């Protein structure tokens, strides 16, 4: 069988028709739903980020010299409404004076595509302008996840081939989080999640868009953080006299930002869209170090109280962000509480 050579195609993209977009644009980002009504002091952006640059992205109605790679995006597909995104590809057959420039077009799933058993024409079609034409209309009808579709053009004279790798980029427009941690509400209607010492909780992040098809790469860009509250601490000296009576004195009372030692209280383990929180200790049990000297024990930076201001709060703030894509964050307040460590019965049962 005659071996086929790969025809070098023009890779530069020539846009000769501007896209006419209507309906849902990327700038119409929905507000992110938070599990908690108040995410405390978490930093929340107020400006909508610019539309991200997607490599090899095409616009609806564009005409392109056939590229090696091409990407359809969810925002462009949403703007096209029910008609799908349509672009025109032009293959270049060389040399320019070849008498027969006829080609055939075909579309196929890549070998590792999760949807390869599905009818590819329900997702993407490639229709030549006329039989043998080097110009073809490509229509993306619906998202095809993180799979790849291969458009192949084959010359009838010589069987030379060139491929265009087509992908779909599902850009998230909203984010929500779900957790198995119980929700509580204070008397003044502040909502928070609760976790006991030595207990763990699971949190799952869900990115979404109009097609419920978000590219996996965006989950790898999530920024997850846990911010600690500010507290007042002191150096406390406990002195025990000869009679065994202990007295305490407090000195050097000052404000302390616990973010530098937040891992002493909460351990955060992230795996893709899911992360776990493990509570190590309550803030109320905190002191950074201690020193003994005779009958004296000095506790340095011992917890005294929460910062006395409008920002005073016993809550950690768990926050999830997708910088450059979503303008706001999702998150919740978190309080560490005591956990049950045992149970016992007092006295003997009398019958």
mmCIF file of C-alpha atoms in Angstrom:
data_model
loop_
_atom_site.group_PDB
_atom_site.id
_atom_site.type_symbol
_atom_site.label_atom_id
_atom_site.label_comp_id
_atom_site.label_asym_id
_atom_site.label_seq_id
_atom_site.Cartn_x
_atom_site.Cartn_y
_atom_site.Cartn_z
ATOM 1 C CA UNK A 1 0.000 0.000 0.000
ATOM 2 C CA UNK A 2 1.335 3.368 -0.948
ATOM 3 C CA UNK A 3 2.566 5.222 2.122
ATOM 4 C CA UNK A 4 0.881 8.513 2.849
ATOM 5 C CA UNK A 5 2.863 11.634 3.460
ATOM 6 C CA UNK A 6 1.772 14.421 5.710
ATOM 7 C CA UNK A 7 1.091 17.539 3.747
ATOM 8 C CA UNK A 8 2.476 20.710 5.321
ATOM 9 C CA UNK A 9 -0.479 22.993 5.766
ATOM 10 C CA UNK A 10 -0.627 26.685 6.459
ATOM 11 C CA UNK A 11 -0.713 27.010 10.254
ATOM 12 C CA UNK A 12 -1.247 30.731 10.542
ATOM 13 C CA UNK A 13 -4.811 31.715 11.293
ATOM 14 C CA UNK A 14 -6.478 34.252 9.009
ATOM 15 C CA UNK A 15 -9.668 35.703 10.380
ATOM 16 C CA UNK A 16 -11.659 37.390 7.632
ATOM 17 C CA UNK A 17 -15.042 37.556 9.269
ATOM 18 C CA UNK A 18 -15.705 38.915 12.726
ATOM 19 C CA UNK A 19 -17.880 36.930 15.110
ATOM 20 C CA UNK A 20 -21.389 38.151 15.820
ATOM 21 C CA UNK A 21 -22.121 37.174 19.406
ATOM 22 C CA UNK A 22 -25.422 37.491 21.199
ATOM 23 C CA UNK A 23 -27.125 36.022 24.242
ATOM 24 C CA UNK A 24 -24.934 34.697 27.050
ATOM 25 C CA UNK A 25 -21.445 36.164 26.946
ATOM 26 C CA UNK A 26 -18.541 35.272 29.188
ATOM 27 C CA UNK A 27 -18.882 38.611 30.938
ATOM 28 C CA UNK A 28 -22.331 37.552 32.167
ATOM 29 C CA UNK A 29 -20.819 35.619 35.062
ATOM 30 C CA UNK A 30 -23.365 34.403 37.563
ATOM 31 C CA UNK A 31 -22.887 35.098 41.263
ATOM 32 C CA UNK A 32 -21.271 32.242 43.076
ATOM 33 C CA UNK A 33 -23.472 30.459 45.566
ATOM 34 C CA UNK A 34 -21.876 30.178 48.993
ATOM 35 C CA UNK A 35 -22.723 27.464 51.489
ATOM 36 C CA UNK A 36 -22.559 30.161 54.135
ATOM 37 C CA UNK A 37 -24.480 33.415 54.002
ATOM 38 C CA UNK A 38 -21.444 35.208 55.374
ATOM 39 C CA UNK A 39 -17.926 34.238 54.427
ATOM 40 C CA UNK A 40 -16.441 36.486 57.068
ATOM 41 C CA UNK A 41 -13.250 38.265 56.122
ATOM 42 C CA UNK A 42 -12.499 36.292 52.984
ATOM 43 C CA UNK A 43 -11.288 38.391 50.084
ATOM 44 C CA UNK A 44 -13.968 38.611 47.406
ATOM 45 C CA UNK A 45 -13.335 40.288 44.055
ATOM 46 C CA UNK A 46 -15.831 42.780 42.682
ATOM 47 C CA UNK A 47 -14.609 43.170 39.115
ATOM 48 C CA UNK A 48 -15.409 40.740 36.336
ATOM 49 C CA UNK A 49 -12.150 39.388 34.912
ATOM 50 C CA UNK A 50 -11.410 39.796 31.253
ATOM 51 C CA UNK A 51 -12.285 36.935 28.949
ATOM 52 C CA UNK A 52 -9.414 34.445 29.216
ATOM 53 C CA UNK A 53 -7.265 33.820 26.188
ATOM 54 C CA UNK A 54 -7.910 30.291 24.937
ATOM 55 C CA UNK A 55 -5.155 28.926 22.740
ATOM 56 C CA UNK A 56 -6.311 28.159 19.178
ATOM 57 C CA UNK A 57 -9.879 29.318 19.924
ATOM 58 C CA UNK A 58 -12.142 30.039 16.955
ATOM 59 C CA UNK A 59 -15.096 32.399 16.711
ATOM 60 C CA UNK A 60 -18.504 31.785 15.236
ATOM 61 C CA UNK A 61 -18.558 32.699 11.552
ATOM 62 C CA UNK A 62 -14.775 32.819 11.213
ATOM 63 C CA UNK A 63 -12.890 31.669 8.114
ATOM 64 C CA UNK A 64 -9.511 30.068 8.769
ATOM 65 C CA UNK A 65 -6.645 28.562 6.860
ATOM 66 C CA UNK A 66 -6.762 25.010 8.194
ATOM 67 C CA UNK A 67 -4.780 25.027 11.468
ATOM 68 C CA UNK A 68 -3.089 22.101 13.177
ATOM 69 C CA UNK A 69 -5.196 22.758 16.296
ATOM 70 C CA UNK A 70 -8.567 24.370 16.818
ATOM 71 C CA UNK A 71 -10.687 24.906 19.936
ATOM 72 C CA UNK A 72 -14.376 25.654 20.373
ATOM 73 C CA UNK A 73 -15.359 27.317 23.649
ATOM 74 C CA UNK A 74 -18.488 27.128 25.776
ATOM 75 C CA UNK A 75 -19.077 30.887 25.757
ATOM 76 C CA UNK A 76 -18.988 31.028 21.948
ATOM 77 C CA UNK A 77 -21.300 28.022 21.748
ATOM 78 C CA UNK A 78 -23.711 29.616 24.231
ATOM 79 C CA UNK A 79 -23.795 32.800 22.162
ATOM 80 C CA UNK A 80 -24.654 30.781 19.047
ATOM 81 C CA UNK A 81 -27.840 29.539 20.743
ATOM 82 C CA UNK A 82 -29.384 26.510 18.984
ATOM 83 C CA UNK A 83 -27.524 26.857 15.690
ATOM 84 C CA UNK A 84 -24.146 25.763 17.011
ATOM 85 C CA UNK A 85 -20.817 27.357 16.180
ATOM 86 C CA UNK A 86 -19.919 27.338 12.497
ATOM 87 C CA UNK A 87 -16.498 28.091 11.035
ATOM 88 C CA UNK A 88 -15.027 27.708 7.577
ATOM 89 C CA UNK A 89 -11.739 25.897 6.993
ATOM 90 C CA UNK A 90 -9.655 26.281 3.857
ATOM 91 C CA UNK A 91 -7.044 23.634 3.055
ATOM 92 C CA UNK A 92 -4.026 24.600 0.960
ATOM 93 C CA UNK A 93 -2.875 22.052 -1.602
ATOM 94 C CA UNK A 94 0.637 22.434 -2.958
ATOM 95 C CA UNK A 95 2.040 23.168 -5.418
ATOM 96 C CA UNK A 96 -0.225 25.983 -6.494
ATOM 97 C CA UNK A 97 -0.191 24.826 -10.141
ATOM 98 C CA UNK A 98 -1.257 21.224 -9.357
ATOM 99 C CA UNK A 99 -4.040 20.388 -11.865
ATOM 100 C CA UNK A 100 -6.060 18.262 -9.403
ATOM 101 C CA UNK A 101 -6.513 19.877 -6.007
ATOM 102 C CA UNK A 102 -9.532 17.799 -5.036
ATOM 103 C CA UNK A 103 -9.647 16.643 -1.413
ATOM 104 C CA UNK A 104 -11.874 14.587 0.856
ATOM 105 C CA UNK A 105 -12.782 15.603 4.412
ATOM 106 C CA UNK A 106 -13.473 13.288 7.366
ATOM 107 C CA UNK A 107 -13.994 13.550 11.134
ATOM 108 C CA UNK A 108 -13.134 10.913 13.739
ATOM 109 C CA UNK A 109 -12.760 10.589 17.485
ATOM 110 C CA UNK A 110 -9.232 10.310 18.812
ATOM 111 C CA UNK A 111 -8.279 6.814 19.957
ATOM 112 C CA UNK A 112 -8.558 7.705 23.655
ATOM 113 C CA UNK A 113 -11.833 9.660 23.433
ATOM 114 C CA UNK A 114 -14.369 8.782 26.129
ATOM 115 C CA UNK A 115 -17.159 9.421 23.604
ATOM 116 C CA UNK A 116 -15.675 7.350 20.777
ATOM 117 C CA UNK A 117 -18.676 4.988 20.786
ATOM 118 C CA UNK A 118 -21.036 7.948 20.283
ATOM 119 C CA UNK A 119 -22.259 9.283 16.939
ATOM 120 C CA UNK A 120 -19.702 11.975 16.199
ATOM 121 C CA UNK A 121 -22.096 13.871 13.932
ATOM 122 C CA UNK A 122 -24.174 14.743 16.999
ATOM 123 C CA UNK A 123 -21.213 16.791 18.205
ATOM 124 C CA UNK A 124 -19.326 18.013 15.148
ATOM 125 C CA UNK A 125 -19.715 17.866 11.375
ATOM 126 C CA UNK A 126 -17.446 18.828 8.493
ATOM 127 C CA UNK A 127 -19.159 19.494 5.154
ATOM 128 C CA UNK A 128 -17.228 20.446 1.979
ATOM 129 C CA UNK A 129 -18.540 23.359 -0.060
ATOM 130 C CA UNK A 130 -18.785 21.070 -3.094
ATOM 131 C CA UNK A 131 -17.513 17.589 -3.872
ATOM 132 C CA UNK A 132 -13.716 17.680 -3.653
ATOM 133 C CA UNK A 133 -13.613 21.304 -2.478
ATOM 134 C CA UNK A 134 -10.712 22.541 -0.357
ATOM 135 C CA UNK A 135 -13.204 24.646 1.613
ATOM 136 C CA UNK A 136 -15.380 23.010 4.271
ATOM 137 C CA UNK A 137 -17.870 24.150 6.894
ATOM 138 C CA UNK A 138 -17.267 22.807 10.400
ATOM 139 C CA UNK A 139 -20.146 22.957 12.856
ATOM 140 C CA UNK A 140 -19.839 22.316 16.608
ATOM 141 C CA UNK A 141 -23.294 21.354 17.870
ATOM 142 C CA UNK A 142 -22.641 20.566 21.528
ATOM 143 C CA UNK A 143 -19.795 20.138 24.032
ATOM 144 C CA UNK A 144 -17.677 17.004 23.822
ATOM 145 C CA UNK A 145 -15.886 17.305 27.146
ATOM 146 C CA UNK A 146 -12.127 16.867 27.238
ATOM 147 C CA UNK A 147 -12.116 14.595 24.183
ATOM 148 C CA UNK A 148 -10.404 15.352 20.878
ATOM 149 C CA UNK A 149 -11.938 15.162 17.411
ATOM 150 C CA UNK A 150 -9.632 14.802 14.411
ATOM 151 C CA UNK A 151 -10.526 16.504 11.126
ATOM 152 C CA UNK A 152 -8.570 14.951 8.261
ATOM 153 C CA UNK A 153 -8.226 16.300 4.737
ATOM 154 C CA UNK A 154 -6.859 13.893 2.096
ATOM 155 C CA UNK A 155 -5.770 14.801 -1.424
ATOM 156 C CA UNK A 156 -7.248 12.614 -4.152
ATOM 157 C CA UNK A 157 -4.031 12.926 -6.097
ATOM 158 C CA UNK A 158 -1.352 11.140 -4.087
ATOM 159 C CA UNK A 159 -3.341 10.580 -0.883
ATOM 160 C CA UNK A 160 -1.499 13.232 1.103
ATOM 161 C CA UNK A 161 -3.074 14.060 4.467
ATOM 162 C CA UNK A 162 -3.219 16.852 7.004
ATOM 163 C CA UNK A 163 -4.949 16.742 10.383
ATOM 164 C CA UNK A 164 -6.605 19.365 12.554
ATOM 165 C CA UNK A 165 -6.994 18.431 16.230
ATOM 166 C CA UNK A 166 -10.270 19.875 17.544
ATOM 167 C CA UNK A 167 -10.962 20.346 21.257
ATOM 168 C CA UNK A 168 -13.721 21.866 23.357
ATOM 169 C CA UNK A 169 -12.968 24.223 26.235
ATOM 170 C CA UNK A 170 -15.730 24.409 28.820
ATOM 171 C CA UNK A 171 -15.181 27.719 30.608
ATOM 172 C CA UNK A 172 -16.780 27.845 34.075
ATOM 173 C CA UNK A 173 -19.201 30.668 34.826
ATOM 174 C CA UNK A 174 -20.224 29.659 38.350
ATOM 175 C CA UNK A 175 -18.902 27.787 41.358
ATOM 176 C CA UNK A 176 -20.578 26.109 44.324
ATOM 177 C CA UNK A 177 -19.245 24.040 47.193
ATOM 178 C CA UNK A 178 -20.731 21.158 49.141
ATOM 179 C CA UNK A 179 -19.516 19.848 52.487
ATOM 180 C CA UNK A 180 -20.497 17.189 54.993
ATOM 181 C CA UNK A 181 -19.677 19.503 57.901
ATOM 182 C CA UNK A 182 -22.800 20.425 59.923
ATOM 183 C CA UNK A 183 -24.102 23.973 59.596
ATOM 184 C CA UNK A 184 -24.916 26.095 62.637
ATOM 185 C CA UNK A 185 -26.453 29.545 63.056
ATOM 186 C CA UNK A 186 -25.705 31.997 65.855
ATOM 187 C CA UNK A 187 -28.326 34.068 67.653
ATOM 188 C CA UNK A 188 -27.445 37.000 65.400
ATOM 189 C CA UNK A 189 -27.921 34.815 62.284
ATOM 190 C CA UNK A 190 -24.271 34.248 61.380
ATOM 191 C CA UNK A 191 -23.915 30.897 59.645
ATOM 192 C CA UNK A 192 -20.881 28.704 60.105
ATOM 193 C CA UNK A 193 -19.734 25.118 59.748
ATOM 194 C CA UNK A 194 -18.533 23.113 62.713
ATOM 195 C CA UNK A 195 -15.718 20.596 63.058
ATOM 196 C CA UNK A 196 -14.517 18.784 66.172
ATOM 197 C CA UNK A 197 -10.904 18.333 67.215
ATOM 198 C CA UNK A 198 -9.346 15.267 65.547
ATOM 199 C CA UNK A 199 -12.286 15.086 63.149
ATOM 200 C CA UNK A 200 -12.224 15.495 59.364
ATOM 201 C CA UNK A 201 -14.625 17.040 56.888
ATOM 202 C CA UNK A 202 -14.894 16.778 53.118
ATOM 203 C CA UNK A 203 -15.522 19.685 50.744
ATOM 204 C CA UNK A 204 -16.304 19.315 47.036
ATOM 205 C CA UNK A 205 -16.048 22.170 44.543
ATOM 206 C CA UNK A 206 -18.327 22.167 41.503
ATOM 207 C CA UNK A 207 -17.649 24.407 38.524
ATOM 208 C CA UNK A 208 -20.456 24.850 36.043
ATOM 209 C CA UNK A 209 -21.598 26.631 32.893
ATOM 210 C CA UNK A 210 -24.655 26.701 30.645
ATOM 211 C CA UNK A 211 -23.816 23.253 29.220
ATOM 212 C CA UNK A 212 -22.760 21.630 32.508
ATOM 213 C CA UNK A 213 -19.492 20.806 30.782
ATOM 214 C CA UNK A 214 -16.382 22.340 32.355
ATOM 215 C CA UNK A 215 -12.882 21.433 31.227
ATOM 216 C CA UNK A 216 -10.855 19.537 33.810
ATOM 217 C CA UNK A 217 -7.960 21.997 33.576
ATOM 218 C CA UNK A 218 -9.932 24.617 35.512
ATOM 219 C CA UNK A 219 -10.126 22.373 38.568
ATOM 220 C CA UNK A 220 -6.338 22.312 38.571
ATOM 221 C CA UNK A 221 -6.328 26.123 38.790
ATOM 222 C CA UNK A 222 -8.444 26.371 41.943
ATOM 223 C CA UNK A 223 -6.907 28.254 44.856
ATOM 224 C CA UNK A 224 -8.074 26.907 48.214
ATOM 225 C CA UNK A 225 -7.141 28.603 51.458
ATOM 226 C CA UNK A 226 -8.023 28.677 55.137
ATOM 227 C CA UNK A 227 -7.709 32.010 56.909
ATOM 228 C CA UNK A 228 -7.344 32.134 60.688
ATOM 229 C CA UNK A 229 -8.992 34.696 62.981
ATOM 230 C CA UNK A 230 -7.010 37.351 64.831
ATOM 231 C CA UNK A 231 -6.719 36.975 68.584
ATOM 232 C CA UNK A 232 -5.286 38.667 71.647
ATOM 233 C CA UNK A 233 -2.528 36.732 73.399
ATOM 234 C CA UNK A 234 -0.279 37.295 76.381
ATOM 235 C CA UNK A 235 2.673 35.881 78.255
ATOM 236 C CA UNK A 236 1.225 34.201 81.314
ATOM 237 C CA UNK A 237 3.360 33.281 84.298
ATOM 238 C CA UNK A 238 1.985 30.658 86.673
ATOM 239 C CA UNK A 239 3.692 30.564 90.061
ATOM 240 C CA UNK A 240 3.152 27.834 92.643
ATOM 241 C CA UNK A 241 4.095 28.639 96.247
ATOM 242 C CA UNK A 242 5.211 26.252 98.948
ATOM 243 C CA UNK A 243 1.634 25.499 99.939
ATOM 244 C CA UNK A 244 0.810 24.358 96.423
ATOM 245 C CA UNK A 245 -1.278 27.434 95.586
ATOM 246 C CA UNK A 246 -0.867 28.622 91.988
ATOM 247 C CA UNK A 247 -1.318 32.229 90.914
ATOM 248 C CA UNK A 248 -1.198 33.651 87.394
ATOM 249 C CA UNK A 249 -0.001 36.991 86.076
ATOM 250 C CA UNK A 250 -0.394 38.270 82.521
ATOM 251 C CA UNK A 251 2.057 40.444 80.669
ATOM 252 C CA UNK A 252 2.795 41.610 77.115
ATOM 253 C CA UNK A 253 -0.818 41.476 75.911
ATOM 254 C CA UNK A 254 -0.794 41.922 72.129
ATOM 255 C CA UNK A 255 -2.603 41.106 68.897
ATOM 256 C CA UNK A 256 -1.561 37.995 66.999
ATOM 257 C CA UNK A 257 -2.358 36.993 63.428
ATOM 258 C CA UNK A 258 -2.536 33.198 63.468
ATOM 259 C CA UNK A 259 -2.297 32.775 59.688
ATOM 260 C CA UNK A 260 1.407 32.011 59.956
ATOM 261 C CA UNK A 261 0.586 28.992 62.137
ATOM 262 C CA UNK A 262 -2.847 28.096 60.756
ATOM 263 C CA UNK A 263 -1.707 24.511 60.140
ATOM 264 C CA UNK A 264 -1.502 24.030 63.910
ATOM 265 C CA UNK A 265 -5.281 24.222 63.949
ATOM 266 C CA UNK A 266 -6.450 23.062 60.510
ATOM 267 C CA UNK A 267 -4.781 20.667 58.064
ATOM 268 C CA UNK A 268 -5.828 21.084 54.437
ATOM 269 C CA UNK A 269 -5.394 18.297 51.876
ATOM 270 C CA UNK A 270 -6.417 18.998 48.282
ATOM 271 C CA UNK A 271 -7.112 16.417 45.565
ATOM 272 C CA UNK A 272 -8.556 17.977 42.426
ATOM 273 C CA UNK A 273 -12.083 19.231 43.080
ATOM 274 C CA UNK A 274 -12.226 17.702 46.573
ATOM 275 C CA UNK A 275 -10.342 18.654 49.696
ATOM 276 C CA UNK A 276 -10.432 17.522 53.295
ATOM 277 C CA UNK A 277 -10.139 19.547 56.469
ATOM 278 C CA UNK A 278 -8.794 18.062 59.685
ATOM 279 C CA UNK A 279 -9.080 19.912 62.983
ATOM 280 C CA UNK A 280 -5.945 19.604 65.104
ATOM 281 C CA UNK A 281 -6.743 21.817 68.091
ATOM 282 C CA UNK A 282 -8.974 24.624 69.321
ATOM 283 C CA UNK A 283 -7.662 28.162 69.336
ATOM 284 C CA UNK A 284 -8.520 28.390 73.023
ATOM 285 C CA UNK A 285 -5.816 25.800 73.781
ATOM 286 C CA UNK A 286 -3.104 27.720 71.949
ATOM 287 C CA UNK A 287 0.209 28.905 73.266
ATOM 288 C CA UNK A 288 3.352 29.012 71.157
ATOM 289 C CA UNK A 289 5.870 27.831 73.770
ATOM 290 C CA UNK A 290 6.509 27.599 77.480
ATOM 291 C CA UNK A 291 9.463 27.648 79.866
ATOM 292 C CA UNK A 292 9.769 26.311 83.387
ATOM 293 C CA UNK A 293 11.900 27.970 86.018
ATOM 294 C CA UNK A 294 11.710 26.640 89.543
ATOM 295 C CA UNK A 295 8.131 27.057 90.672
ATOM 296 C CA UNK A 296 7.283 29.208 87.636
ATOM 297 C CA UNK A 297 5.887 28.212 84.243
ATOM 298 C CA UNK A 298 5.773 30.927 81.572
ATOM 299 C CA UNK A 299 3.428 30.403 78.594
ATOM 300 C CA UNK A 300 4.349 32.659 75.681
ATOM 301 C CA UNK A 301 1.637 33.882 73.266
ATOM 302 C CA UNK A 302 -1.076 32.125 75.218
ATOM 303 C CA UNK A 303 -4.626 32.608 73.921
ATOM 304 C CA UNK A 304 -6.457 35.320 75.836
ATOM 305 C CA UNK A 305 -9.473 36.337 73.754
ATOM 306 C CA UNK A 306 -10.586 37.054 70.212
ATOM 307 C CA UNK A 307 -9.629 40.437 68.835
ATOM 308 C CA UNK A 308 -11.914 43.047 70.350
ATOM 309 C CA UNK A 309 -13.197 44.797 67.244
ATOM 310 C CA UNK A 310 -15.854 44.528 64.577
ATOM 311 C CA UNK A 311 -13.685 41.848 62.977
ATOM 312 C CA UNK A 312 -13.687 39.755 66.140
ATOM 313 C CA UNK A 313 -14.703 36.252 65.211
ATOM 314 C CA UNK A 314 -13.990 32.716 66.412
ATOM 315 C CA UNK A 315 -14.184 31.503 62.826
ATOM 316 C CA UNK A 316 -11.665 30.331 60.327
ATOM 317 C CA UNK A 317 -12.639 31.269 56.764
ATOM 318 C CA UNK A 318 -12.367 28.564 54.117
ATOM 319 C CA UNK A 319 -12.216 30.144 50.669
ATOM 320 C CA UNK A 320 -12.096 28.790 47.106
ATOM 321 C CA UNK A 321 -11.116 31.015 44.178
ATOM 322 C CA UNK A 322 -10.540 30.650 40.448
ATOM 323 C CA UNK A 323 -8.390 33.699 39.651
ATOM 324 C CA UNK A 324 -8.744 35.284 36.240
ATOM 325 C CA UNK A 325 -11.881 33.280 35.453
ATOM 326 C CA UNK A 326 -14.452 33.948 38.185
ATOM 327 C CA UNK A 327 -14.727 37.295 39.925
ATOM 328 C CA UNK A 328 -15.973 36.048 43.291
ATOM 329 C CA UNK A 329 -15.086 33.276 45.688
ATOM 330 C CA UNK A 330 -17.061 30.565 47.444
ATOM 331 C CA UNK A 331 -16.493 29.702 51.066
ATOM 332 C CA UNK A 332 -17.786 29.359 54.592
ATOM 333 C CA UNK A 333 -16.986 30.181 58.196
ATOM 334 C CA UNK A 334 -15.564 27.309 60.232
ATOM 335 C CA UNK A 335 -15.395 26.882 63.988
ATOM 336 C CA UNK A 336 -13.337 24.234 65.773
ATOM 337 C CA UNK A 337 -15.108 22.694 68.754
ATOM 338 C CA UNK A 338 -14.363 20.007 71.323
ATOM 339 C CA UNK A 339 -14.959 16.401 70.306
ATOM 340 C CA UNK A 340 -16.272 13.568 72.399
ATOM 341 C CA UNK A 341 -13.328 11.544 73.707
ATOM 342 C CA UNK A 342 -15.109 8.911 75.758
ATOM 343 C CA UNK A 343 -18.093 7.821 77.807
ATOM 344 C CA UNK A 344 -18.436 6.212 81.231
ATOM 345 C CA UNK A 345 -20.996 5.244 83.838
ATOM 346 C CA UNK A 346 -20.754 6.424 87.444
ATOM 347 C CA UNK A 347 -21.868 4.273 90.339
ATOM 348 C CA UNK A 348 -23.237 0.768 90.489
ATOM 349 C CA UNK A 349 -26.647 -0.245 89.300
ATOM 350 C CA UNK A 350 -28.870 -1.180 92.248
ATOM 351 C CA UNK A 351 -31.918 -3.365 91.783
#
